[in-house]
């Protein structure tokens, strides 16, 4: 099994009627940041959680692609199902939407600059 070394991990929970609610998960690893919020229903043995994973540094490892292209990008991951067999659903559509939005903003800035230069 592979491991991820965390340099920091914080989270608080409020437990009410057997449901542990968290809205401030924060974890730091050398290349990643993780935030999250959601619920763990202890009695029903069910989790409903949204984690957000962000790449924060660039590195090339074991012949892989340079991670610089992913720097600052966030991938939402929905976690649900039974606690002993949770299901992970990465939301790649949200990642793509955010990248497109970012690129559109950069293109708009360039057009504004060129417009000012033209006048």
PDB file of C-alpha atoms in Angstrom, residues 57-71:
ATOM      1  CA  UNK A  57       3.958  22.217  -5.870  1.00  0.00           C
ATOM      2  CA  UNK A  58       5.558  20.928  -9.024  1.00  0.00           C
ATOM      3  CA  UNK A  59       7.542  17.749  -9.187  1.00  0.00           C
ATOM      4  CA  UNK A  60       8.411  15.122 -11.716  1.00  0.00           C
ATOM      5  CA  UNK A  61       8.419  11.654 -10.304  1.00  0.00           C
ATOM      6  CA  UNK A  62       9.313   8.257 -11.686  1.00  0.00           C
ATOM      7  CA  UNK A  63       9.121   9.366 -15.292  1.00  0.00           C
ATOM      8  CA  UNK A  64       5.698  10.935 -14.787  1.00  0.00           C
ATOM      9  CA  UNK A  65       4.435  14.184 -16.252  1.00  0.00           C
ATOM     10  CA  UNK A  66       5.486  17.379 -14.529  1.00  0.00           C
ATOM     11  CA  UNK A  67       2.783  18.417 -12.045  1.00  0.00           C
ATOM     12  CA  UNK A  68       3.293  22.140 -12.736  1.00  0.00           C
ATOM     13  CA  UNK A  69       0.256  22.126 -15.047  1.00  0.00           C
ATOM     14  CA  UNK A  70      -1.890  21.082 -12.087  1.00  0.00           C
ATOM     15  CA  UNK A  71      -0.441  23.586  -9.604  1.00  0.00           C
TER      16      UNK A  71
END
